[in-house]
Coordinates of N, CA and C in Angstrom, one line a residue:
Chain A
X1 N -15.1 7.6 11.2 CA -16.4 8.1 10.6 C -16.2 9.4 9.9
X2 N -17.2 9.8 9.3 CA -17.2 11.1 8.5 C -17.0 12.3 9.5
X3 N -16.3 13.3 9.0 CA -16.0 14.4 9.9 C -16.4 15.7 9.2
X4 N -17.1 16.5 10.0 CA -17.4 17.9 9.5 C -16.7 18.9 10.4
X5 N -16.0 19.7 9.7 CA -15.2 20.7 10.4 C -15.8 22.1 10.3
X6 N -15.9 22.8 11.4 CA -16.5 24.1 11.5 C -15.5 25.1 12.1
X7 N -15.4 26.2 11.5 CA -14.4 27.2 11.9 C -15.0 28.7 11.7
X8 N -14.8 29.6 12.6 CA -14.1 29.4 13.9 C -15.0 28.8 15.0
X9 N -14.4 28.4 16.1 CA -15.2 27.8 17.1 C -15.8 28.9 18.0
X10 N -15.2 30.0 18.0 CA -15.7 31.1 18.8 C -15.3 32.4 18.1
X11 N -16.2 33.4 18.1 CA -16.0 34.7 17.6 C -16.7 35.8 18.4
X12 N -15.9 36.8 18.6 CA -16.5 38.0 19.3 C -16.4 39.2 18.4
X13 N -17.4 39.9 18.1 CA -17.3 41.0 17.2 C -18.1 42.2 17.7
X14 N -17.9 43.3 17.1 CA -18.6 44.5 17.4 C -19.9 44.5 16.6
X15 N -20.9 45.2 17.2 CA -22.1 45.3 16.4 C -21.9 46.1 15.1
X16 N -22.5 45.6 14.1 CA -22.4 46.2 12.7 C -21.4 45.5 11.8
X17 N -20.6 44.6 12.4 CA -19.6 43.9 11.6 C -20.2 42.6 11.0
X18 N -19.6 42.1 10.0 CA -20.0 40.8 9.4 C -19.1 39.7 9.8
X19 N -19.6 38.6 10.0 CA -18.9 37.4 10.5 C -19.1 36.2 9.5
X20 N -18.0 35.6 9.1 CA -18.1 34.4 8.2 C -17.8 33.1 9.0
X21 N -18.6 32.1 8.8 CA -18.4 30.8 9.5 C -18.3 29.8 8.4
X22 N -17.3 28.9 8.5 CA -17.1 27.9 7.4 C -17.4 26.5 7.9
X23 N -18.0 25.8 7.1 CA -18.3 24.4 7.4 C -17.8 23.5 6.2
X24 N -16.9 22.6 6.6 CA -16.3 21.7 5.6 C -16.5 20.2 5.9
X25 N -16.8 19.5 4.9 CA -16.9 18.0 5.0 C -15.5 17.5 4.6
X26 N -14.8 16.9 5.6 CA -13.4 16.6 5.4 C -13.1 15.3 4.5
X27 N -14.0 14.3 4.6 CA -13.7 13.1 3.9 C -14.8 12.6 3.1
X28 N -15.7 13.5 2.7 CA -16.8 13.1 1.8 C -17.4 14.4 1.1
X29 N -18.0 14.2 0.1 CA -18.6 15.3 -0.7 C -20.1 15.5 -0.2
X30 N -20.5 16.7 -0.1 CA -21.8 17.0 0.4 C -22.5 18.0 -0.5
X31 N -23.4 17.6 -1.3 CA -24.1 18.5 -2.2 C -25.1 19.4 -1.4
X32 N -25.4 18.9 -0.2 CA -26.3 19.7 0.7 C -25.8 19.7 2.1
X33 N -25.7 20.9 2.7 CA -25.4 21.1 4.1 C -26.5 21.9 4.7
X34 N -26.5 21.8 6.0 CA -27.6 22.5 6.8 C -27.0 23.4 7.9
X35 N -27.6 24.5 8.1 CA -27.2 25.4 9.1 C -28.3 25.5 10.2
X36 N -27.9 25.3 11.5 CA -28.8 25.4 12.6 C -28.3 26.5 13.5
X37 N -29.3 26.9 14.3 CA -29.0 27.9 15.3 C -29.5 27.4 16.7
X38 N -28.8 27.7 17.7 CA -29.2 27.2 19.0 C -29.0 28.3 20.1
X39 N -30.1 28.7 20.7 CA -30.1 29.7 21.7 C -29.8 29.0 23.1
X40 N -29.3 29.7 24.1 CA -29.0 29.0 25.3 C -30.2 28.3 25.9
X41 N -30.0 27.1 26.3 CA -31.0 26.2 27.0 C -32.1 25.8 26.0
X42 N -31.9 26.0 24.7 CA -32.9 25.7 23.7 C -32.3 24.7 22.7
X43 N -33.2 24.1 21.9 CA -32.8 23.1 21.0 C -32.3 23.8 19.7
X44 N -31.9 22.9 18.8 CA -31.4 23.4 17.5 C -32.6 23.8 16.6
X45 N -32.5 24.9 15.9 CA -33.5 25.3 15.0 C -32.9 25.4 13.6
X46 N -33.5 24.7 12.6 CA -32.9 24.8 11.3 C -33.1 26.2 10.7
X47 N -32.0 26.7 10.2 CA -32.1 28.0 9.5 C -32.2 27.9 8.0
X48 N -31.4 27.1 7.4 CA -31.4 27.0 6.0 C -30.7 25.8 5.5
X49 N -31.0 25.4 4.3 CA -30.4 24.3 3.6 C -29.4 24.9 2.5
X50 N -28.2 24.5 2.6 CA -27.2 25.0 1.7 C -27.0 24.1 0.5
X51 N -27.2 24.6 -0.7 CA -27.2 23.7 -1.9 C -26.0 24.0 -2.8
X52 N -25.1 23.0 -3.0 CA -23.9 23.3 -3.9 C -24.4 23.8 -5.2
X53 N -23.8 24.9 -5.6 CA -24.0 25.4 -7.0 C -25.4 26.1 -7.2
X54 N -26.2 26.2 -6.2 CA -27.4 27.0 -6.3 C -27.8 27.7 -5.0
X55 N -28.9 28.4 -5.1 CA -29.3 29.2 -3.9 C -29.7 28.4 -2.7
X56 N -29.4 28.9 -1.6 CA -29.8 28.3 -0.3 C -31.3 28.4 -0.2
X57 N -31.8 27.4 0.6 CA -33.3 27.4 0.9 C -33.4 27.8 2.4
X58 N -34.1 28.9 2.6 CA -34.2 29.4 4.0 C -35.5 28.9 4.6
X59 N -35.5 28.7 5.9 CA -36.7 28.3 6.7 C -37.5 29.6 6.9
X60 N -38.8 29.4 7.2 CA -39.6 30.6 7.4 C -39.2 31.4 8.6
X61 N -39.1 32.7 8.4 CA -38.7 33.6 9.5 C -37.2 33.9 9.5
X62 N -36.4 33.2 8.7 CA -35.0 33.5 8.6 C -34.7 34.5 7.5
X63 N -34.0 35.6 7.9 CA -33.8 36.6 6.9 C -32.6 36.2 6.0
X64 N -32.9 36.0 4.7 CA -31.8 35.6 3.8 C -30.8 36.7 3.6
X65 N -31.1 38.0 3.7 CA -30.1 39.0 3.6 C -29.3 39.2 4.8
X66 N -29.7 38.7 5.9 CA -29.0 38.8 7.1 C -28.0 37.6 7.2
X67 N -28.5 36.4 6.8 CA -27.7 35.2 6.9 C -27.4 34.7 5.5
X68 N -26.2 35.1 5.0 CA -25.9 34.8 3.6 C -25.2 33.4 3.6
X69 N -25.6 32.6 2.7 CA -25.1 31.2 2.6 C -24.5 31.0 1.2
X70 N -23.3 30.5 1.2 CA -22.6 30.2 -0.1 C -22.1 28.8 0.0
X71 N -22.4 28.0 -1.1 CA -21.9 26.6 -1.1 C -21.2 26.4 -2.4
X72 N -20.0 26.9 -2.5 CA -19.3 27.0 -3.8 C -18.6 25.7 -4.2
X73 N -18.4 24.8 -3.3 CA -17.8 23.5 -3.6 C -18.5 22.4 -2.9
X74 N -18.2 21.2 -3.3 CA -18.9 20.0 -2.7 C -18.4 19.7 -1.3
X75 N -17.4 20.5 -0.8 CA -16.9 20.3 0.6 C -17.0 21.5 1.5
X76 N -17.5 22.6 1.0 CA -17.5 23.8 1.8 C -18.8 24.6 1.6
X77 N -19.3 25.0 2.8 CA -20.4 25.9 2.8 C -20.1 27.0 3.8
X78 N -20.4 28.2 3.5 CA -20.1 29.3 4.4 C -21.4 30.1 4.8
X79 N -21.5 30.5 6.0 CA -22.6 31.3 6.6 C -22.0 32.6 7.0
X80 N -22.5 33.7 6.4 CA -22.1 35.0 6.8 C -23.2 35.8 7.5
X81 N -22.9 36.1 8.7 CA -23.9 36.9 9.5 C -23.6 38.4 9.2
X82 N -24.4 39.1 8.4 CA -24.1 40.4 8.0 C -24.6 41.4 9.0
X83 N -23.9 42.5 9.2 CA -24.2 43.6 10.1 C -24.8 43.0 11.4
X84 N -23.9 42.2 12.0 CA -24.4 41.5 13.2 C -24.8 42.4 14.4
X85 N -25.8 42.0 15.1 CA -26.2 42.8 16.2 C -26.3 41.8 17.5
X86 N -26.4 42.4 18.6 CA -26.4 41.5 19.8 C -27.4 40.4 19.8
X87 N -28.6 40.6 19.2 CA -29.6 39.6 19.1 C -29.2 38.4 18.2
X88 N -28.1 38.6 17.4 CA -27.6 37.5 16.6 C -26.7 36.6 17.4
X89 N -26.3 37.0 18.6 CA -25.5 36.2 19.4 C -26.1 34.8 19.6
X90 N -25.4 33.8 19.3 CA -26.0 32.5 19.4 C -24.9 31.4 19.1
X91 N -25.3 30.2 19.1 CA -24.5 29.1 18.8 C -24.9 28.5 17.4
X92 N -24.0 28.6 16.4 CA -24.4 28.2 15.1 C -23.7 26.8 14.8
X93 N -24.5 25.9 14.2 CA -23.9 24.6 14.0 C -24.3 24.1 12.6
X94 N -23.4 23.6 11.9 CA -23.7 23.1 10.5 C -23.7 21.5 10.5
X95 N -24.3 21.0 9.5 CA -24.3 19.5 9.4 C -24.2 19.2 7.9
X96 N -23.8 18.0 7.7 CA -23.8 17.4 6.3 C -24.1 15.9 6.4
X97 N -24.7 15.4 5.4 CA -25.1 14.0 5.5 C -24.3 13.1 4.6
X98 N -23.9 12.0 5.3 CA -23.3 10.9 4.6 C -23.9 9.7 5.2
X99 N -25.0 9.2 4.7 CA -25.8 8.2 5.3 C -26.6 8.8 6.5
X100 N -25.8 9.2 7.5 CA -26.5 9.9 8.6 C -25.9 11.3 8.7
X101 N -26.5 12.2 9.5 CA -26.1 13.5 9.7 C -24.8 13.6 10.6
X102 N -23.8 14.3 10.1 CA -22.6 14.6 10.9 C -22.6 16.1 11.1
X103 N -22.3 16.5 12.4 CA -22.4 17.8 12.8 C -21.0 18.4 13.0
X104 N -20.9 19.7 12.7 CA -19.7 20.4 13.1 C -19.7 20.7 14.6
X105 N -18.6 21.2 15.1 CA -18.4 21.4 16.6 C -19.1 22.7 17.0
X106 N -19.6 23.5 16.0 CA -20.4 24.7 16.4 C -19.5 25.9 16.5
X107 N -20.1 27.1 16.3 CA -19.5 28.4 16.4 C -20.2 29.2 17.4
X108 N -19.6 29.7 18.4 CA -20.2 30.6 19.4 C -20.0 32.0 19.0
X109 N -21.1 32.7 18.6 CA -21.0 34.1 18.1 C -21.5 35.0 19.3
X110 N -20.6 35.9 19.6 CA -21.0 36.9 20.6 C -20.8 38.3 20.0
X111 N -21.9 39.0 19.9 CA -21.9 40.3 19.3 C -22.0 41.4 20.4
X112 N -21.0 42.3 20.5 CA -21.0 43.2 21.6 C -21.8 44.5 21.2
Chain B
X1 N -47.7 20.0 11.1 CA -46.3 20.3 11.4 C -45.7 19.4 12.4
X2 N -44.6 18.8 12.2 CA -44.0 17.9 13.1 C -43.5 18.7 14.3
X3 N -43.7 18.1 15.5 CA -43.2 18.7 16.8 C -42.6 17.5 17.5
X4 N -41.4 17.8 18.2 CA -40.7 16.8 18.9 C -40.6 17.3 20.4
X5 N -40.9 16.5 21.3 CA -40.9 16.8 22.7 C -40.1 15.8 23.5
X6 N -39.3 16.3 24.4 CA -38.5 15.4 25.2 C -38.7 15.6 26.7
X7 N -38.9 14.6 27.4 CA -39.1 14.6 28.9 C -38.2 13.5 29.5
X8 N -37.6 13.8 30.7 CA -37.7 15.1 31.4 C -36.7 16.1 30.7
X9 N -36.8 17.4 31.1 CA -35.9 18.4 30.6 C -34.5 18.2 31.2
X10 N -34.5 17.8 32.5 CA -33.2 17.6 33.2 C -33.4 16.4 34.1
X11 N -32.3 15.7 34.3 CA -32.3 14.5 35.1 C -30.9 14.4 35.8
X12 N -31.0 14.1 37.1 CA -29.7 13.9 37.9 C -29.8 12.6 38.6
X13 N -28.8 11.7 38.4 CA -28.9 10.4 39.0 C -27.5 10.0 39.6
X14 N -27.5 9.1 40.5 CA -26.2 8.6 41.0 C -25.6 7.7 40.0
X15 N -24.3 7.6 40.0 CA -23.6 6.7 39.1 C -24.1 5.2 39.3
X16 N -24.2 4.5 38.2 CA -24.6 3.1 38.2 C -26.1 2.9 37.9
X17 N -26.9 3.9 38.0 CA -28.3 3.7 37.7 C -28.6 3.5 36.3
X18 N -29.6 2.8 36.0 CA -30.2 2.6 34.7 C -31.2 3.7 34.5
X19 N -31.3 4.3 33.3 CA -32.2 5.4 33.2 C -32.8 5.4 31.8
X20 N -34.0 6.1 31.7 CA -34.7 6.2 30.4 C -35.0 7.6 30.1
X21 N -34.7 8.0 28.9 CA -35.0 9.3 28.3 C -36.1 9.1 27.3
X22 N -37.1 10.0 27.3 CA -38.2 9.9 26.4 C -38.3 11.0 25.4
X23 N -38.8 10.6 24.2 CA -38.9 11.5 23.1 C -40.3 11.2 22.4
X24 N -41.1 12.2 22.2 CA -42.3 12.0 21.4 C -42.4 12.9 20.3
X25 N -43.1 12.4 19.2 CA -43.3 13.2 18.0 C -44.7 13.2 17.6
X26 N -45.2 14.2 16.9 CA -46.6 14.3 16.6 C -47.0 13.7 15.3
X27 N -46.1 13.6 14.3 CA -46.4 13.0 13.1 C -45.7 11.6 13.0
X28 N -46.4 10.6 13.0 CA -45.8 9.2 13.0 C -45.2 8.8 11.7
X29 N -45.4 9.6 10.7 CA -44.9 9.2 9.3 C -43.4 9.7 9.2
X30 N -42.6 9.1 9.9 CA -41.2 9.5 9.9 C -40.3 8.5 9.2
X31 N -39.2 9.0 8.6 CA -38.3 8.2 7.9 C -37.4 7.4 8.8
X32 N -37.0 8.1 9.8 CA -36.1 7.6 10.9 C -36.1 8.5 12.1
X33 N -35.4 8.0 13.1 CA -35.3 8.9 14.3 C -33.8 8.7 14.8
X34 N -33.3 9.8 15.2 CA -31.9 9.8 15.6 C -31.7 10.4 17.0
X35 N -30.8 9.8 17.8 CA -30.5 10.3 19.1 C -29.1 10.8 19.0
X36 N -28.9 12.0 19.6 CA -27.6 12.7 19.6 C -27.2 13.0 21.0
X37 N -25.9 13.2 21.2 CA -25.4 13.7 22.4 C -24.7 15.0 22.2
X38 N -24.9 16.0 23.1 CA -24.3 17.3 23.0 C -23.6 17.6 24.3
X39 N -22.3 17.8 24.3 CA -21.6 18.3 25.5 C -21.6 19.8 25.5
X40 N -21.5 20.4 26.7 CA -21.7 21.9 26.8 C -20.8 22.6 25.8
X41 N -21.4 23.5 25.0 CA -20.6 24.4 24.1 C -20.0 23.6 22.9
X42 N -20.5 22.4 22.7 CA -20.0 21.6 21.6 C -21.0 21.2 20.6
X43 N -20.5 20.6 19.5 CA -21.5 20.1 18.5 C -22.1 18.9 18.9
X44 N -22.8 18.2 18.0 CA -23.5 17.0 18.2 C -22.8 15.7 17.8
X45 N -23.0 14.7 18.6 CA -22.4 13.4 18.2 C -23.6 12.4 18.0
X46 N -23.7 11.8 16.9 CA -24.8 10.8 16.7 C -24.6 9.6 17.5
X47 N -25.6 9.2 18.2 CA -25.5 8.0 19.1 C -26.2 6.8 18.4
X48 N -27.4 6.9 18.0 CA -28.1 5.8 17.4 C -29.1 6.4 16.4
X49 N -29.3 5.6 15.3 CA -30.2 5.9 14.3 C -31.2 4.7 14.1
X50 N -32.4 5.0 14.2 CA -33.4 3.9 14.1 C -34.2 4.2 12.8
X51 N -34.2 3.3 11.9 CA -35.0 3.4 10.7 C -36.5 3.2 11.0
X52 N -37.3 3.6 10.2 CA -38.8 3.5 10.4 C -39.2 2.1 10.5
X53 N -38.5 1.2 9.9 CA -38.9 -0.2 9.9 C -38.4 -1.0 11.1
X54 N -37.5 -0.3 11.9 CA -36.9 -0.9 13.0 C -37.6 -0.6 14.3
X55 N -37.5 -1.5 15.3 CA -38.1 -1.3 16.6 C -37.0 -0.8 17.6
X56 N -35.8 -1.2 17.4 CA -34.8 -0.7 18.3 C -33.4 -0.8 17.7
X57 N -32.4 -0.1 18.4 CA -31.0 -0.2 18.0 C -30.2 -0.1 19.3
X58 N -29.1 -0.8 19.3 CA -28.3 -0.9 20.5 C -26.8 -0.6 20.1
X59 N -26.2 0.2 21.0 CA -24.8 0.4 20.9 C -24.2 0.5 22.3
X60 N -23.5 -0.5 22.7 CA -22.9 -0.6 24.0 C -23.9 -0.5 25.1
X61 N -23.8 0.4 25.9 CA -24.8 0.6 27.1 C -26.1 1.3 26.7
X62 N -26.1 1.7 25.4 CA -27.3 2.5 25.0 C -28.2 1.6 24.1
X63 N -29.5 1.8 24.4 CA -30.5 1.1 23.6 C -31.6 2.1 23.3
X64 N -32.0 2.2 22.0 CA -33.0 3.1 21.7 C -34.2 2.3 21.0
X65 N -35.4 2.6 21.4 CA -36.5 1.9 20.9 C -37.4 3.0 20.1
X66 N -38.2 2.4 19.2 CA -39.1 3.3 18.4 C -40.4 2.6 18.3
X67 N -41.5 3.4 18.6 CA -42.8 3.0 18.4 C -43.5 4.1 17.6
X68 N -43.5 3.8 16.3 CA -44.0 4.9 15.4 C -45.5 5.1 15.6
X69 N -46.3 4.1 15.8 CA -47.7 4.2 16.0 C -48.1 5.1 17.1
X70 N -47.3 5.1 18.2 CA -47.6 5.9 19.3 C -46.8 7.2 19.3
X71 N -45.9 7.4 18.4 CA -45.1 8.6 18.3 C -44.1 8.7 19.4
X72 N -43.5 7.6 19.7 CA -42.6 7.7 20.9 C -41.3 6.9 20.6
X73 N -40.2 7.4 21.2 CA -38.9 6.7 21.3 C -38.4 6.9 22.7
X74 N -37.6 5.8 23.1 CA -36.9 6.0 24.4 C -35.5 5.6 24.2
X75 N -34.7 6.3 24.9 CA -33.2 6.0 25.0 C -32.9 5.5 26.4
X76 N -32.5 4.2 26.4 CA -32.2 3.6 27.7 C -30.6 3.6 27.9
X77 N -30.2 4.1 29.0 CA -28.8 4.1 29.3 C -28.5 3.1 30.5
X78 N -27.8 2.1 30.3 CA -27.5 1.2 31.4 C -26.3 1.6 32.2
X79 N -26.3 1.3 33.5 CA -25.2 1.5 34.3 C -24.5 2.8 34.0
X80 N -25.2 3.9 34.3 CA -24.7 5.2 33.9 C -23.4 5.6 34.6
X81 N -22.6 6.4 33.9 CA -21.3 6.8 34.4 C -21.3 8.3 34.3
X82 N -20.4 9.0 35.2 CA -20.2 10.4 35.1 C -19.9 10.9 33.7
X83 N -19.2 10.2 32.9 CA -18.9 10.6 31.5 C -20.2 10.6 30.6
X84 N -21.3 10.1 31.1 CA -22.5 10.2 30.3 C -23.2 11.5 30.5
X85 N -22.7 12.3 31.4 CA -23.3 13.6 31.6 C -23.2 14.5 30.4
X86 N -24.3 14.9 29.9 CA -24.4 15.7 28.6 C -25.9 16.0 28.4
X87 N -26.2 16.6 27.3 CA -27.5 16.8 26.8 C -27.8 15.8 25.7
X88 N -28.9 15.2 25.8 CA -29.3 14.2 24.8 C -30.5 14.7 24.0
X89 N -30.3 14.7 22.7 CA -31.4 15.2 21.8 C -31.9 14.1 20.9
X90 N -33.1 14.1 20.7 CA -33.7 13.3 19.6 C -34.1 14.1 18.4
X91 N -34.1 13.6 17.3 CA -34.5 14.3 16.1 C -35.1 13.4 15.0
X92 N -36.1 14.0 14.3 CA -36.7 13.3 13.2 C -36.6 14.2 12.0
X93 N -36.7 13.6 10.8 CA -36.7 14.4 9.6 C -37.9 15.4 9.6
X94 N -37.6 16.6 9.1 CA -38.5 17.6 9.0 C -39.6 17.3 8.0
X95 N -39.3 16.5 7.0 CA -40.3 16.3 6.0 C -40.8 14.8 6.0
X96 N -41.1 14.4 7.2 CA -41.8 13.1 7.4 C -41.1 11.9 6.8
X97 N -41.7 11.4 5.8 CA -41.2 10.1 5.3 C -40.1 10.3 4.3
X98 N -39.7 11.5 4.1 CA -38.6 11.8 3.2 C -37.3 11.9 4.0
X99 N -36.2 11.7 3.3 CA -34.9 11.7 4.0 C -34.1 12.8 3.4
X100 N -34.6 14.0 3.5 CA -33.9 15.1 2.9 C -32.7 15.6 3.7
X101 N -32.6 15.2 4.9 CA -31.5 15.6 5.8 C -31.9 16.7 6.7
X102 N -33.0 17.4 6.5 CA -33.4 18.4 7.4 C -34.0 17.7 8.7
X103 N -33.6 18.2 9.8 CA -34.0 17.6 11.1 C -34.8 18.5 12.0
X104 N -35.7 18.0 12.7 CA -36.4 18.7 13.8 C -36.0 18.1 15.1
X105 N -35.5 18.9 16.0 CA -35.0 18.4 17.2 C -36.0 18.7 18.4
X106 N -35.9 17.8 19.4 CA -36.5 18.0 20.6 C -35.7 19.0 21.4
X107 N -36.1 19.4 22.6 CA -35.4 20.4 23.3 C -34.3 19.8 24.2
X108 N -34.3 18.5 24.2 CA -33.2 17.8 24.9 C -33.5 17.5 26.4
X109 N -32.7 16.5 26.8 CA -32.7 16.1 28.3 C -31.3 16.3 28.7
X110 N -31.1 17.2 29.7 CA -29.8 17.4 30.3 C -29.6 16.4 31.4
X111 N -28.6 15.5 31.3 CA -28.3 14.5 32.2 C -27.1 14.8 33.0
X112 N -27.2 14.6 34.3 CA -26.0 14.7 35.2 C -25.9 13.4 36.0
X113 N -24.8 12.7 35.8 CA -24.5 11.5 36.6 C -23.5 11.8 37.6
X114 N -23.9 11.7 38.9 CA -23.0 12.0 40.0 C -22.2 10.8 40.4
X115 N -20.9 11.1 40.7 CA -20.0 10.0 41.1 C -20.4 9.5 42.5

């Protein structure tokens, strides 16, 4: 089946630093990818839609300047958490669609 | 606005039991409904996808049903095994009858199957 690779799986950083998370579709092209956020014991919440070659579309309440999304190729989308703070600590998951949604393994971000 | 609810939030059963997980959604105009499995600290694995025109889908010991008119879906797991222990999530498209790929998730049912 289709595979979506997400990297890194875990990152620990100091408050104020920026963190980049990559999401790759390994065996198919994805003009659209999605970024979700999951707090402990809660479900996934859609943050934004990443569009290849154009600006991302953010959900209501998601700060576009805090969560920078770049979709420079048909197989790669990146999410950069800028000036991360402890409240940004969460599990971030990306997905891409090939008939159905395929999800990455997620990135656990811990901001100290 | 579409809302997805799953009950129960948690379930613990002995190995071998048959069990039913419930998912309800407020807007019945959905394109499809998908059930996922999430292991602790991991991403999601798609289990079953039911198109809006379908009533059920089966994969091995899993059977998912869909009743759009009542806004409900159930995931039936037969002869549960310890390896089935995980969180099960249902999701529907965020934009109803469109298949844009954006999903709205329920909060999940965390299942523990005891040996």
